[in-house]
Amino acid sequence: MRYVCDACDTIHYQNPKIVAGCIPTLNNRLLLCQRAIEPRYGLWTLPAGFMENGESTEQAAVRETQEEACATVENLELYCVFSIPHISQVYMMFRASLASEDFKPGRESLDVRLFQEHEIPWNDLAFPVVKTTLEHYFIDARSNCFPVHVENIHRHPARQR
Amino acid sequence: MRYVCDACDTIHYQNPKIVAGCIPTLNNRLLLCQRAIEPRYGLWTLPAGFMENGESTEQAAVRETQEEACATVENLELYCVFSIPHISQVYMMFRASLASEDFKPGRESLDVRLFQEHEIPWNDLAFPVVKTTLEHYFIDARSNCFPVHVENIHRHPARQR
């Protein structure tokens, strides 16, 4: 089944979408955004969003971080590539350096804060992909070695029943 | 500008598409397909194609290799992530082991062959992304160390004028 324009027969293919984002870090702390939009209003997430036409994956991650946290990031390094087949999304998450402490909530965020590892709100993270990314990050940070993680993320456990 | 259905107001967003493929290798040789379709009819390429909804990136690469070369690949490792902003595509190329020499041209291929490095048809490769992937591969193969390459590929030089 495909969407086809009745007037010109253009086929609108439905392909997986790329969600690009990053882990902005500064002096052993990392930046999370509290969502001001549904789904998962009020929960915490890494800055990320749909890549747009004409961008590179890094540019999309930089733009989303600017939009959601009014923050500037640099030195991006690809870190996680997560396929989420049941919603046809591919997350591409980069490690990134936060340029300064000059940030504030964008229109889609209630709050933006820097967290040390022991301060991470593990029970109030918005998406499984955010939890998995952060878990990898803190483990890899101990050895200061950050291989690219390529994984599949399946349906949220609470919704598998 | 967006495509919107006149009847139901559904917006058909135009997002970048993922092209997933691989470098199938067997005993120091790698598999290339000769294209039986436009663009670049008759030129050589790595098996790759548009990822579809409901797949992981690896599954898409495995499926495309089956379709184009009737070949089975396994042990996929992410190798190249190339953004091509001017055509809004992101290539995700994996290294992969060819399961056997049991392969043949699929419907979109004129021929499928295994090549050693000195046999690669460098002047008859279909796309810049294929050339760049192979160049990285042979350099990295010397040290048997294959980091993930994240790059942007810009307009084909011959078309930049």
PDB file of C-alpha atoms in Angstrom:
ATOM      1  CA  MET A   1       0.000   0.000   0.000  1.00  0.00           C
ATOM      2  CA  ARG A   2       1.364   3.408  -0.993  1.00  0.00           C
ATOM      3  CA  TYR A   3       0.116   6.963  -1.032  1.00  0.00           C
ATOM      4  CA  VAL A   4      -0.317   8.104  -4.647  1.00  0.00           C
ATOM      5  CA  CYS A   5      -1.438  11.567  -5.770  1.00  0.00           C
ATOM      6  CA  ASP A   6      -4.749  11.290  -7.676  1.00  0.00           C
ATOM      7  CA  ALA A   7      -3.822  14.277  -9.829  1.00  0.00           C
ATOM      8  CA  CYS A   8      -0.237  13.561 -10.921  1.00  0.00           C
ATOM      9  CA  ASP A   9       0.385   9.933  -9.855  1.00  0.00           C
ATOM     10  CA  THR A  10       3.363  10.951  -7.686  1.00  0.00           C
ATOM     11  CA  ILE A  11       4.095   8.068  -5.310  1.00  0.00           C
ATOM     12  CA  HIS A  12       4.812   9.181  -1.753  1.00  0.00           C
ATOM     13  CA  TYR A  13       7.100   6.403  -0.533  1.00  0.00           C
ATOM     14  CA  GLN A  14       7.094   5.764   3.185  1.00  0.00           C
ATOM     15  CA  ASN A  15      10.695   5.203   4.199  1.00  0.00           C
ATOM     16  CA  PRO A  16      12.308   5.043   7.633  1.00  0.00           C
ATOM     17  CA  LYS A  17      13.137   8.405   9.141  1.00  0.00           C
ATOM     18  CA  ILE A  18      16.426   9.406  10.698  1.00  0.00           C
ATOM     19  CA  VAL A  19      16.373  10.974  14.141  1.00  0.00           C
ATOM     20  CA  ALA A  20      19.663  12.798  14.751  1.00  0.00           C
ATOM     21  CA  GLY A  21      20.779  13.980  18.139  1.00  0.00           C
ATOM     22  CA  CYS A  22      23.660  14.228  20.544  1.00  0.00           C
ATOM     23  CA  ILE A  23      25.043  13.868  24.032  1.00  0.00           C
ATOM     24  CA  PRO A  24      26.292  17.386  24.777  1.00  0.00           C
ATOM     25  CA  THR A  25      28.960  17.252  27.474  1.00  0.00           C
ATOM     26  CA  LEU A  26      30.871  19.843  29.482  1.00  0.00           C
ATOM     27  CA  ASN A  27      33.265  19.049  32.341  1.00  0.00           C
ATOM     28  CA  ASN A  28      31.880  15.614  33.246  1.00  0.00           C
ATOM     29  CA  ARG A  29      28.296  16.747  32.999  1.00  0.00           C
ATOM     30  CA  LEU A  30      25.841  16.176  30.171  1.00  0.00           C
ATOM     31  CA  LEU A  31      22.854  18.109  28.982  1.00  0.00           C
ATOM     32  CA  LEU A  32      19.279  16.815  29.068  1.00  0.00           C
ATOM     33  CA  CYS A  33      16.056  18.544  28.007  1.00  0.00           C
ATOM     34  CA  GLN A  34      12.713  18.213  29.766  1.00  0.00           C
ATOM     35  CA  ARG A  35      10.049  17.763  27.102  1.00  0.00           C
ATOM     36  CA  ALA A  36       7.377  20.459  26.755  1.00  0.00           C
ATOM     37  CA  ILE A  37       5.533  18.435  24.112  1.00  0.00           C
ATOM     38  CA  GLU A  38       3.792  15.104  23.786  1.00  0.00           C
ATOM     39  CA  PRO A  39       4.617  12.274  23.741  1.00  0.00           C
ATOM     40  CA  ARG A  40       6.311  11.974  27.141  1.00  0.00           C
ATOM     41  CA  TYR A  41       5.589  15.543  28.258  1.00  0.00           C
ATOM     42  CA  GLY A  42       7.667  16.399  31.350  1.00  0.00           C
ATOM     43  CA  LEU A  43      10.175  13.570  30.888  1.00  0.00           C
ATOM     44  CA  TRP A  44      13.871  14.052  30.144  1.00  0.00           C
ATOM     45  CA  THR A  45      15.601  13.417  26.850  1.00  0.00           C
ATOM     46  CA  LEU A  46      18.747  14.057  24.857  1.00  0.00           C
ATOM     47  CA  PRO A  47      18.343  16.743  22.194  1.00  0.00           C
ATOM     48  CA  ALA A  48      17.290  14.939  18.988  1.00  0.00           C
ATOM     49  CA  GLY A  49      14.798  15.226  16.169  1.00  0.00           C
ATOM     50  CA  PHE A  50      13.962  14.386  12.583  1.00  0.00           C
ATOM     51  CA  MET A  51      16.714  15.021  10.066  1.00  0.00           C
ATOM     52  CA  GLU A  52      15.563  17.268   7.220  1.00  0.00           C
ATOM     53  CA  ASN A  53      16.326  17.281   3.511  1.00  0.00           C
ATOM     54  CA  GLY A  54      19.565  18.989   2.505  1.00  0.00           C
ATOM     55  CA  GLU A  55      21.319  18.353   5.839  1.00  0.00           C
ATOM     56  CA  SER A  56      24.098  16.039   6.915  1.00  0.00           C
ATOM     57  CA  THR A  57      23.472  13.891   9.983  1.00  0.00           C
ATOM     58  CA  GLU A  58      25.832  16.092  12.048  1.00  0.00           C
ATOM     59  CA  GLN A  59      24.100  19.272  10.884  1.00  0.00           C
ATOM     60  CA  ALA A  60      20.751  17.814  11.937  1.00  0.00           C
ATOM     61  CA  ALA A  61      22.099  16.971  15.401  1.00  0.00           C
ATOM     62  CA  VAL A  62      23.580  20.472  15.796  1.00  0.00           C
ATOM     63  CA  ARG A  63      20.328  22.122  14.650  1.00  0.00           C
ATOM     64  CA  GLU A  64      18.140  20.064  16.975  1.00  0.00           C
ATOM     65  CA  THR A  65      20.391  20.903  19.934  1.00  0.00           C
ATOM     66  CA  GLN A  66      20.121  24.587  19.061  1.00  0.00           C
ATOM     67  CA  GLU A  67      16.328  24.365  18.747  1.00  0.00           C
ATOM     68  CA  GLU A  68      15.637  22.361  21.901  1.00  0.00           C
ATOM     69  CA  ALA A  69      18.310  23.712  24.236  1.00  0.00           C
ATOM     70  CA  CYS A  70      19.512  26.955  22.567  1.00  0.00           C
ATOM     71  CA  ALA A  71      22.930  25.329  22.916  1.00  0.00           C
ATOM     72  CA  THR A  72      25.913  25.191  20.587  1.00  0.00           C
ATOM     73  CA  VAL A  73      27.751  21.897  20.187  1.00  0.00           C
ATOM     74  CA  GLU A  74      30.941  21.036  18.322  1.00  0.00           C
ATOM     75  CA  ASN A  75      33.373  18.160  17.655  1.00  0.00           C
ATOM     76  CA  LEU A  76      30.626  15.656  16.937  1.00  0.00           C
ATOM     77  CA  GLU A  77      31.578  11.972  16.870  1.00  0.00           C
ATOM     78  CA  LEU A  78      29.100   9.279  15.827  1.00  0.00           C
ATOM     79  CA  TYR A  79      28.322   7.097  18.829  1.00  0.00           C
ATOM     80  CA  CYS A  80      25.038   5.153  18.559  1.00  0.00           C
ATOM     81  CA  VAL A  81      23.090   3.918  15.540  1.00  0.00           C
ATOM     82  CA  PHE A  82      19.844   2.399  16.738  1.00  0.00           C
ATOM     83  CA  SER A  83      17.257   0.926  14.378  1.00  0.00           C
ATOM     84  CA  ILE A  84      13.749   0.926  15.782  1.00  0.00           C
ATOM     85  CA  PRO A  85      11.928  -1.195  13.180  1.00  0.00           C
ATOM     86  CA  HIS A  86       8.444  -1.090  14.730  1.00  0.00           C
ATOM     87  CA  ILE A  87       8.285   2.682  14.293  1.00  0.00           C
ATOM     88  CA  SER A  88      10.569   2.798  11.232  1.00  0.00           C
ATOM     89  CA  GLN A  89      13.096   5.163  12.752  1.00  0.00           C
ATOM     90  CA  VAL A  90      16.881   5.107  12.866  1.00  0.00           C
ATOM     91  CA  TYR A  91      18.475   7.113  15.673  1.00  0.00           C
ATOM     92  CA  MET A  92      21.933   8.496  15.015  1.00  0.00           C
ATOM     93  CA  MET A  93      23.379   9.877  18.234  1.00  0.00           C
ATOM     94  CA  PHE A  94      26.685  11.745  18.396  1.00  0.00           C
ATOM     95  CA  ARG A  95      28.970  12.577  21.282  1.00  0.00           C
ATOM     96  CA  ALA A  96      29.483  16.340  21.290  1.00  0.00           C
ATOM     97  CA  SER A  97      31.198  19.118  23.223  1.00  0.00           C
ATOM     98  CA  LEU A  98      28.988  21.832  24.599  1.00  0.00           C
ATOM     99  CA  ALA A  99      30.627  25.117  23.618  1.00  0.00           C
ATOM    100  CA  SER A 100      29.635  26.912  26.854  1.00  0.00           C
ATOM    101  CA  GLU A 101      27.090  27.026  29.661  1.00  0.00           C
ATOM    102  CA  ASP A 102      25.088  29.437  27.560  1.00  0.00           C
ATOM    103  CA  PHE A 103      21.869  27.459  27.024  1.00  0.00           C
ATOM    104  CA  LYS A 104      18.183  27.686  27.921  1.00  0.00           C
ATOM    105  CA  PRO A 105      14.951  25.854  27.082  1.00  0.00           C
ATOM    106  CA  GLY A 106      13.834  26.089  23.450  1.00  0.00           C
ATOM    107  CA  ARG A 107      10.166  26.042  22.475  1.00  0.00           C
ATOM    108  CA  GLU A 108       9.885  22.254  22.853  1.00  0.00           C
ATOM    109  CA  SER A 109      11.563  22.133  26.277  1.00  0.00           C
ATOM    110  CA  LEU A 110      10.333  22.989  29.781  1.00  0.00           C
ATOM    111  CA  ASP A 111      13.834  22.945  31.234  1.00  0.00           C
ATOM    112  CA  VAL A 112      17.413  22.226  30.211  1.00  0.00           C
ATOM    113  CA  ARG A 113      20.038  21.150  32.725  1.00  0.00           C
ATOM    114  CA  LEU A 114      23.492  19.652  33.105  1.00  0.00           C
ATOM    115  CA  PHE A 115      23.676  16.369  35.008  1.00  0.00           C
ATOM    116  CA  GLN A 116      26.489  14.393  36.549  1.00  0.00           C
ATOM    117  CA  GLU A 117      26.147  10.610  36.327  1.00  0.00           C
ATOM    118  CA  HIS A 118      24.661  10.255  39.815  1.00  0.00           C
ATOM    119  CA  GLU A 119      22.092  12.960  39.055  1.00  0.00           C
ATOM    120  CA  ILE A 120      20.600  11.358  35.906  1.00  0.00           C
ATOM    121  CA  PRO A 121      16.812  11.001  36.304  1.00  0.00           C
ATOM    122  CA  TRP A 122      16.808   7.337  35.215  1.00  0.00           C
ATOM    123  CA  ASN A 123      13.145   6.841  36.084  1.00  0.00           C
ATOM    124  CA  ASP A 124      12.039   9.930  34.207  1.00  0.00           C
ATOM    125  CA  LEU A 125      13.724   9.423  30.839  1.00  0.00           C
ATOM    126  CA  ALA A 126      11.433   9.901  27.857  1.00  0.00           C
ATOM    127  CA  PHE A 127      12.441   7.011  25.591  1.00  0.00           C
ATOM    128  CA  PRO A 128      14.227   3.644  25.783  1.00  0.00           C
ATOM    129  CA  VAL A 129      16.705   4.919  23.188  1.00  0.00           C
ATOM    130  CA  VAL A 130      17.771   7.691  25.576  1.00  0.00           C
ATOM    131  CA  LYS A 131      18.267   5.248  28.455  1.00  0.00           C
ATOM    132  CA  THR A 132      20.311   2.865  26.283  1.00  0.00           C
ATOM    133  CA  THR A 133      22.480   5.676  24.921  1.00  0.00           C
ATOM    134  CA  LEU A 134      23.238   6.987  28.414  1.00  0.00           C
ATOM    135  CA  GLU A 135      23.976   3.504  29.764  1.00  0.00           C
ATOM    136  CA  HIS A 136      26.549   2.945  27.014  1.00  0.00           C
ATOM    137  CA  TYR A 137      27.988   6.397  27.553  1.00  0.00           C
ATOM    138  CA  PHE A 138      28.708   6.031  31.259  1.00  0.00           C
ATOM    139  CA  ILE A 139      30.185   2.543  30.838  1.00  0.00           C
ATOM    140  CA  ASP A 140      32.434   3.659  27.956  1.00  0.00           C
ATOM    141  CA  ALA A 141      33.434   6.828  29.818  1.00  0.00           C
ATOM    142  CA  ARG A 142      35.171   4.716  32.457  1.00  0.00           C
ATOM    143  CA  SER A 143      37.689   3.489  29.873  1.00  0.00           C
ATOM    144  CA  ASN A 144      37.473   6.698  27.820  1.00  0.00           C
ATOM    145  CA  CYS A 145      36.909   4.472  24.786  1.00  0.00           C
ATOM    146  CA  PHE A 146      33.759   5.089  22.753  1.00  0.00           C
ATOM    147  CA  PRO A 147      33.177   2.561  19.969  1.00  0.00           C
ATOM    148  CA  VAL A 148      30.170   3.074  17.711  1.00  0.00           C
ATOM    149  CA  HIS A 149      27.233   1.042  19.008  1.00  0.00           C
ATOM    150  CA  VAL A 150      24.940  -0.429  16.347  1.00  0.00           C
ATOM    151  CA  GLU A 151      21.824  -2.012  17.807  1.00  0.00           C
ATOM    152  CA  ASN A 152      18.143  -2.623  17.323  1.00  0.00           C
ATOM    153  CA  ILE A 153      15.678  -1.341  19.863  1.00  0.00           C
ATOM    154  CA  HIS A 154      12.410  -3.169  20.115  1.00  0.00           C
ATOM    155  CA  ARG A 155       9.045  -2.240  21.468  1.00  0.00           C
ATOM    156  CA  HIS A 156       8.977  -0.563  24.887  1.00  0.00           C
ATOM    157  CA  PRO A 157       8.702  -3.379  27.494  1.00  0.00           C
ATOM    158  CA  ALA A 158       5.612  -1.808  29.079  1.00  0.00           C
ATOM    159  CA  ARG A 159       3.833  -2.051  25.732  1.00  0.00           C
ATOM    160  CA  GLN A 160       4.818  -5.584  24.759  1.00  0.00           C
ATOM    161  CA  ARG A 161       1.917  -7.277  26.472  1.00  0.00           C
TER     162      ARG A 161
ATOM    163  CA  MET B   1       6.670  23.567   0.547  1.00  0.00           C
ATOM    164  CA  ARG B   2       5.101  20.238   1.458  1.00  0.00           C
ATOM    165  CA  TYR B   3       2.896  17.685  -0.255  1.00  0.00           C
ATOM    166  CA  VAL B   4      -0.527  17.688   1.404  1.00  0.00           C
ATOM    167  CA  CYS B   5      -3.429  15.394   0.496  1.00  0.00           C
ATOM    168  CA  ASP B   6      -6.375  17.525  -0.774  1.00  0.00           C
ATOM    169  CA  ALA B   7      -8.853  15.001   0.595  1.00  0.00           C
ATOM    170  CA  CYS B   8      -7.611  14.299   4.132  1.00  0.00           C
ATOM    171  CA  ASP B   9      -4.914  16.942   4.770  1.00  0.00           C
ATOM    172  CA  THR B  10      -2.260  14.278   5.443  1.00  0.00           C
ATOM    173  CA  ILE B  11       1.153  15.919   5.142  1.00  0.00           C
ATOM    174  CA  HIS B  12       3.693  13.834   3.223  1.00  0.00           C
ATOM    175  CA  TYR B  13       6.966  14.968   4.792  1.00  0.00           C
ATOM    176  CA  GLN B  14      10.021  14.712   2.594  1.00  0.00           C
ATOM    177  CA  ASN B  15      12.808  13.386   4.809  1.00  0.00           C
ATOM    178  CA  PRO B  16      16.234  12.057   3.873  1.00  0.00           C
ATOM    179  CA  LYS B  17      16.286   8.435   2.803  1.00  0.00           C
ATOM    180  CA  ILE B  18      18.645   5.769   4.056  1.00  0.00           C
ATOM    181  CA  VAL B  19      20.488   3.667   1.505  1.00  0.00           C
ATOM    182  CA  ALA B  20      21.796   0.509   3.173  1.00  0.00           C
ATOM    183  CA  GLY B  21      24.350  -1.760   1.600  1.00  0.00           C
ATOM    184  CA  CYS B  22      27.480  -3.769   2.169  1.00  0.00           C
ATOM    185  CA  ILE B  23      30.935  -4.831   1.076  1.00  0.00           C
ATOM    186  CA  PRO B  24      30.557  -8.602   0.765  1.00  0.00           C
ATOM    187  CA  THR B  25      33.956 -10.263   1.071  1.00  0.00           C
ATOM    188  CA  LEU B  26      35.277 -13.803   0.654  1.00  0.00           C
ATOM    189  CA  ASN B  27      38.967 -14.793   0.818  1.00  0.00           C
ATOM    190  CA  ASN B  28      40.455 -11.386  -0.031  1.00  0.00           C
ATOM    191  CA  ARG B  29      37.962 -10.736  -2.794  1.00  0.00           C
ATOM    192  CA  LEU B  30      34.878  -8.545  -2.726  1.00  0.00           C
ATOM    193  CA  LEU B  31      31.643  -8.639  -4.625  1.00  0.00           C
ATOM    194  CA  LEU B  32      30.487  -5.960  -7.036  1.00  0.00           C
ATOM    195  CA  CYS B  33      27.331  -5.813  -9.142  1.00  0.00           C
ATOM    196  CA  GLN B  34      27.101  -4.431 -12.669  1.00  0.00           C
ATOM    197  CA  ARG B  35      23.999  -2.274 -12.895  1.00  0.00           C
ATOM    198  CA  ALA B  36      21.210  -3.369 -15.257  1.00  0.00           C
ATOM    199  CA  ILE B  37      19.204  -0.220 -14.520  1.00  0.00           C
ATOM    200  CA  GLU B  38      19.565   3.532 -14.857  1.00  0.00           C
ATOM    201  CA  PRO B  39      21.187   5.635 -13.603  1.00  0.00           C
ATOM    202  CA  ARG B  40      24.690   4.406 -14.433  1.00  0.00           C
ATOM    203  CA  TYR B  41      23.600   1.386 -16.459  1.00  0.00           C
ATOM    204  CA  GLY B  42      26.551  -0.950 -17.033  1.00  0.00           C
ATOM    205  CA  LEU B  43      28.723   0.502 -14.246  1.00  0.00           C
ATOM    206  CA  TRP B  44      29.803  -1.393 -11.137  1.00  0.00           C
ATOM    207  CA  THR B  45      28.497  -0.885  -7.628  1.00  0.00           C
ATOM    208  CA  LEU B  46      28.307  -2.396  -4.175  1.00  0.00           C
ATOM    209  CA  PRO B  47      24.934  -3.968  -3.373  1.00  0.00           C
ATOM    210  CA  ALA B  48      22.817  -1.238  -1.752  1.00  0.00           C
ATOM    211  CA  GLY B  49      19.334   0.221  -1.875  1.00  0.00           C
ATOM    212  CA  PHE B  50      16.635   2.108  -0.050  1.00  0.00           C
ATOM    213  CA  MET B  51      15.852   0.892   3.450  1.00  0.00           C
ATOM    214  CA  GLU B  52      12.156   0.066   3.882  1.00  0.00           C
ATOM    215  CA  ASN B  53       9.773   0.552   6.772  1.00  0.00           C
ATOM    216  CA  GLY B  54       9.895  -2.146   9.455  1.00  0.00           C
ATOM    217  CA  GLU B  55      13.524  -3.098   8.814  1.00  0.00           C
ATOM    218  CA  SER B  56      16.752  -2.541  10.710  1.00  0.00           C
ATOM    219  CA  THR B  57      19.669  -1.078   8.771  1.00  0.00           C
ATOM    220  CA  GLU B  58      21.416  -4.483   8.744  1.00  0.00           C
ATOM    221  CA  GLN B  59      18.281  -6.227   7.493  1.00  0.00           C
ATOM    222  CA  ALA B  60      18.019  -3.715   4.655  1.00  0.00           C
ATOM    223  CA  ALA B  61      21.657  -4.337   3.655  1.00  0.00           C
ATOM    224  CA  VAL B  62      21.148  -8.127   3.743  1.00  0.00           C
ATOM    225  CA  ARG B  63      17.941  -7.884   1.674  1.00  0.00           C
ATOM    226  CA  GLU B  64      19.477  -5.631  -0.970  1.00  0.00           C
ATOM    227  CA  THR B  65      22.437  -8.006  -1.355  1.00  0.00           C
ATOM    228  CA  GLN B  66      20.031 -10.901  -1.810  1.00  0.00           C
ATOM    229  CA  GLU B  67      17.997  -8.956  -4.385  1.00  0.00           C
ATOM    230  CA  GLU B  68      20.892  -7.601  -6.447  1.00  0.00           C
ATOM    231  CA  ALA B  69      23.366 -10.478  -6.235  1.00  0.00           C
ATOM    232  CA  CYS B  70      21.291 -13.446  -5.001  1.00  0.00           C
ATOM    233  CA  ALA B  71      23.983 -13.630  -2.314  1.00  0.00           C
ATOM    234  CA  THR B  72      23.808 -14.326   1.404  1.00  0.00           C
ATOM    235  CA  VAL B  73      25.885 -12.163   3.737  1.00  0.00           C
ATOM    236  CA  GLU B  74      26.478 -12.431   7.472  1.00  0.00           C
ATOM    237  CA  ASN B  75      28.473 -10.866  10.345  1.00  0.00           C
ATOM    238  CA  LEU B  76      27.654  -7.303   9.324  1.00  0.00           C
ATOM    239  CA  GLU B  77      29.719  -4.510  10.884  1.00  0.00           C
ATOM    240  CA  LEU B  78      28.879  -0.851  10.275  1.00  0.00           C
ATOM    241  CA  TYR B  79      31.694   0.730   8.272  1.00  0.00           C
ATOM    242  CA  CYS B  80      30.692   3.941   6.435  1.00  0.00           C
ATOM    243  CA  VAL B  81      28.009   6.540   7.168  1.00  0.00           C
ATOM    244  CA  PHE B  82      27.960   9.033   4.323  1.00  0.00           C
ATOM    245  CA  SER B  83      25.557  11.965   4.215  1.00  0.00           C
ATOM    246  CA  ILE B  84      24.850  13.216   0.708  1.00  0.00           C
ATOM    247  CA  PRO B  85      22.943  16.439   1.459  1.00  0.00           C
ATOM    248  CA  HIS B  86      22.289  17.550  -2.134  1.00  0.00           C
ATOM    249  CA  ILE B  87      20.227  14.437  -2.806  1.00  0.00           C
ATOM    250  CA  SER B  88      19.041  13.978   0.802  1.00  0.00           C
ATOM    251  CA  GLN B  89      20.385  10.484   1.209  1.00  0.00           C
ATOM    252  CA  VAL B  90      22.383   8.832   3.972  1.00  0.00           C
ATOM    253  CA  TYR B  91      24.380   5.774   2.951  1.00  0.00           C
ATOM    254  CA  MET B  92      25.023   3.175   5.631  1.00  0.00           C
ATOM    255  CA  MET B  93      27.537   0.642   4.373  1.00  0.00           C
ATOM    256  CA  PHE B  94      28.483  -2.481   6.321  1.00  0.00           C
ATOM    257  CA  ARG B  95      31.403  -4.843   6.019  1.00  0.00           C
ATOM    258  CA  ALA B  96      30.015  -8.357   5.568  1.00  0.00           C
ATOM    259  CA  SER B  97      31.089 -11.933   5.005  1.00  0.00           C
ATOM    260  CA  LEU B  98      29.807 -13.623   1.897  1.00  0.00           C
ATOM    261  CA  ALA B  99      28.468 -16.997   3.011  1.00  0.00           C
ATOM    262  CA  SER B 100      29.581 -18.824  -0.156  1.00  0.00           C
ATOM    263  CA  GLU B 101      30.351 -18.402  -3.852  1.00  0.00           C
ATOM    264  CA  ASP B 102      26.715 -19.168  -4.554  1.00  0.00           C
ATOM    265  CA  PHE B 103      25.573 -15.909  -6.180  1.00  0.00           C
ATOM    266  CA  LYS B 104      24.284 -14.678  -9.540  1.00  0.00           C
ATOM    267  CA  PRO B 105      22.852 -11.481 -11.009  1.00  0.00           C
ATOM    268  CA  GLY B 106      19.508 -10.393  -9.603  1.00  0.00           C
ATOM    269  CA  ARG B 107      16.951  -8.511 -11.694  1.00  0.00           C
ATOM    270  CA  GLU B 108      18.754  -5.185 -11.322  1.00  0.00           C
ATOM    271  CA  SER B 109      22.210  -6.551 -12.207  1.00  0.00           C
ATOM    272  CA  LEU B 110      23.820  -7.534 -15.517  1.00  0.00           C
ATOM    273  CA  ASP B 111      26.673  -9.360 -13.822  1.00  0.00           C
ATOM    274  CA  VAL B 112      28.018 -10.080 -10.345  1.00  0.00           C
ATOM    275  CA  ARG B 113      31.683 -10.875  -9.741  1.00  0.00           C
ATOM    276  CA  LEU B 114      34.353 -11.175  -7.078  1.00  0.00           C
ATOM    277  CA  PHE B 115      37.313  -8.815  -7.412  1.00  0.00           C
ATOM    278  CA  GLN B 116      40.749  -8.669  -5.846  1.00  0.00           C
ATOM    279  CA  GLU B 117      42.077  -5.182  -5.146  1.00  0.00           C
ATOM    280  CA  HIS B 118      44.080  -4.968  -8.383  1.00  0.00           C
ATOM    281  CA  GLU B 119      41.035  -6.032 -10.418  1.00  0.00           C
ATOM    282  CA  ILE B 120      38.650  -3.297  -9.179  1.00  0.00           C
ATOM    283  CA  PRO B 121      37.206  -1.391 -12.169  1.00  0.00           C
ATOM    284  CA  TRP B 122      37.999   2.037 -10.677  1.00  0.00           C
ATOM    285  CA  ASN B 123      37.038   3.912 -13.847  1.00  0.00           C
ATOM    286  CA  ASP B 124      33.729   2.117 -14.171  1.00  0.00           C
ATOM    287  CA  LEU B 125      32.290   2.536 -10.673  1.00  0.00           C
ATOM    288  CA  ALA B 126      28.705   3.783 -10.599  1.00  0.00           C
ATOM    289  CA  PHE B 127      28.806   6.352  -7.793  1.00  0.00           C
ATOM    290  CA  PRO B 128      31.326   8.445  -5.838  1.00  0.00           C
ATOM    291  CA  VAL B 129      30.065   6.808  -2.631  1.00  0.00           C
ATOM    292  CA  VAL B 130      31.163   3.396  -3.948  1.00  0.00           C
ATOM    293  CA  LYS B 131      34.631   4.683  -4.862  1.00  0.00           C
ATOM    294  CA  THR B 132      35.085   6.339  -1.454  1.00  0.00           C
ATOM    295  CA  THR B 133      33.918   3.220   0.401  1.00  0.00           C
ATOM    296  CA  LEU B 134      36.320   0.983  -1.524  1.00  0.00           C
ATOM    297  CA  GLU B 135      39.236   3.399  -1.059  1.00  0.00           C
ATOM    298  CA  HIS B 136      38.721   3.356   2.713  1.00  0.00           C
ATOM    299  CA  TYR B 137      38.331  -0.397   2.685  1.00  0.00           C
ATOM    300  CA  PHE B 138      41.606  -1.217   0.970  1.00  0.00           C
ATOM    301  CA  ILE B 139      43.573   1.265   3.098  1.00  0.00           C
ATOM    302  CA  ASP B 140      42.055  -0.063   6.339  1.00  0.00           C
ATOM    303  CA  ALA B 141      42.532  -3.665   5.209  1.00  0.00           C
ATOM    304  CA  ARG B 142      46.309  -3.175   5.300  1.00  0.00           C
ATOM    305  CA  SER B 143      46.179  -2.652   9.069  1.00  0.00           C
ATOM    306  CA  ASN B 144      43.141  -4.919   9.502  1.00  0.00           C
ATOM    307  CA  CYS B 145      41.582  -2.061  11.492  1.00  0.00           C
ATOM    308  CA  PHE B 146      38.222  -0.777  10.297  1.00  0.00           C
ATOM    309  CA  PRO B 147      36.977   2.288  12.178  1.00  0.00           C
ATOM    310  CA  VAL B 148      33.553   3.671  11.254  1.00  0.00           C
ATOM    311  CA  HIS B 149      33.955   6.451   8.688  1.00  0.00           C
ATOM    312  CA  VAL B 150      31.467   9.327   8.984  1.00  0.00           C
ATOM    313  CA  GLU B 151      31.696  11.769   6.097  1.00  0.00           C
ATOM    314  CA  ASN B 152      29.747  14.024   3.794  1.00  0.00           C
ATOM    315  CA  ILE B 153      29.847  13.443   0.083  1.00  0.00           C
ATOM    316  CA  HIS B 154      29.187  16.436  -2.114  1.00  0.00           C
ATOM    317  CA  ARG B 155      28.112  16.816  -5.673  1.00  0.00           C
ATOM    318  CA  HIS B 156      29.924  14.655  -8.234  1.00  0.00           C
ATOM    319  CA  PRO B 157      32.945  16.668  -9.469  1.00  0.00           C
ATOM    320  CA  ALA B 158      31.899  16.314 -13.127  1.00  0.00           C
ATOM    321  CA  ARG B 159      28.623  18.018 -12.285  1.00  0.00           C
ATOM    322  CA  GLN B 160      29.915  20.864 -10.147  1.00  0.00           C
ATOM    323  CA  ARG B 161      30.573  23.259 -13.001  1.00  0.00           C
TER     324      ARG B 161
END
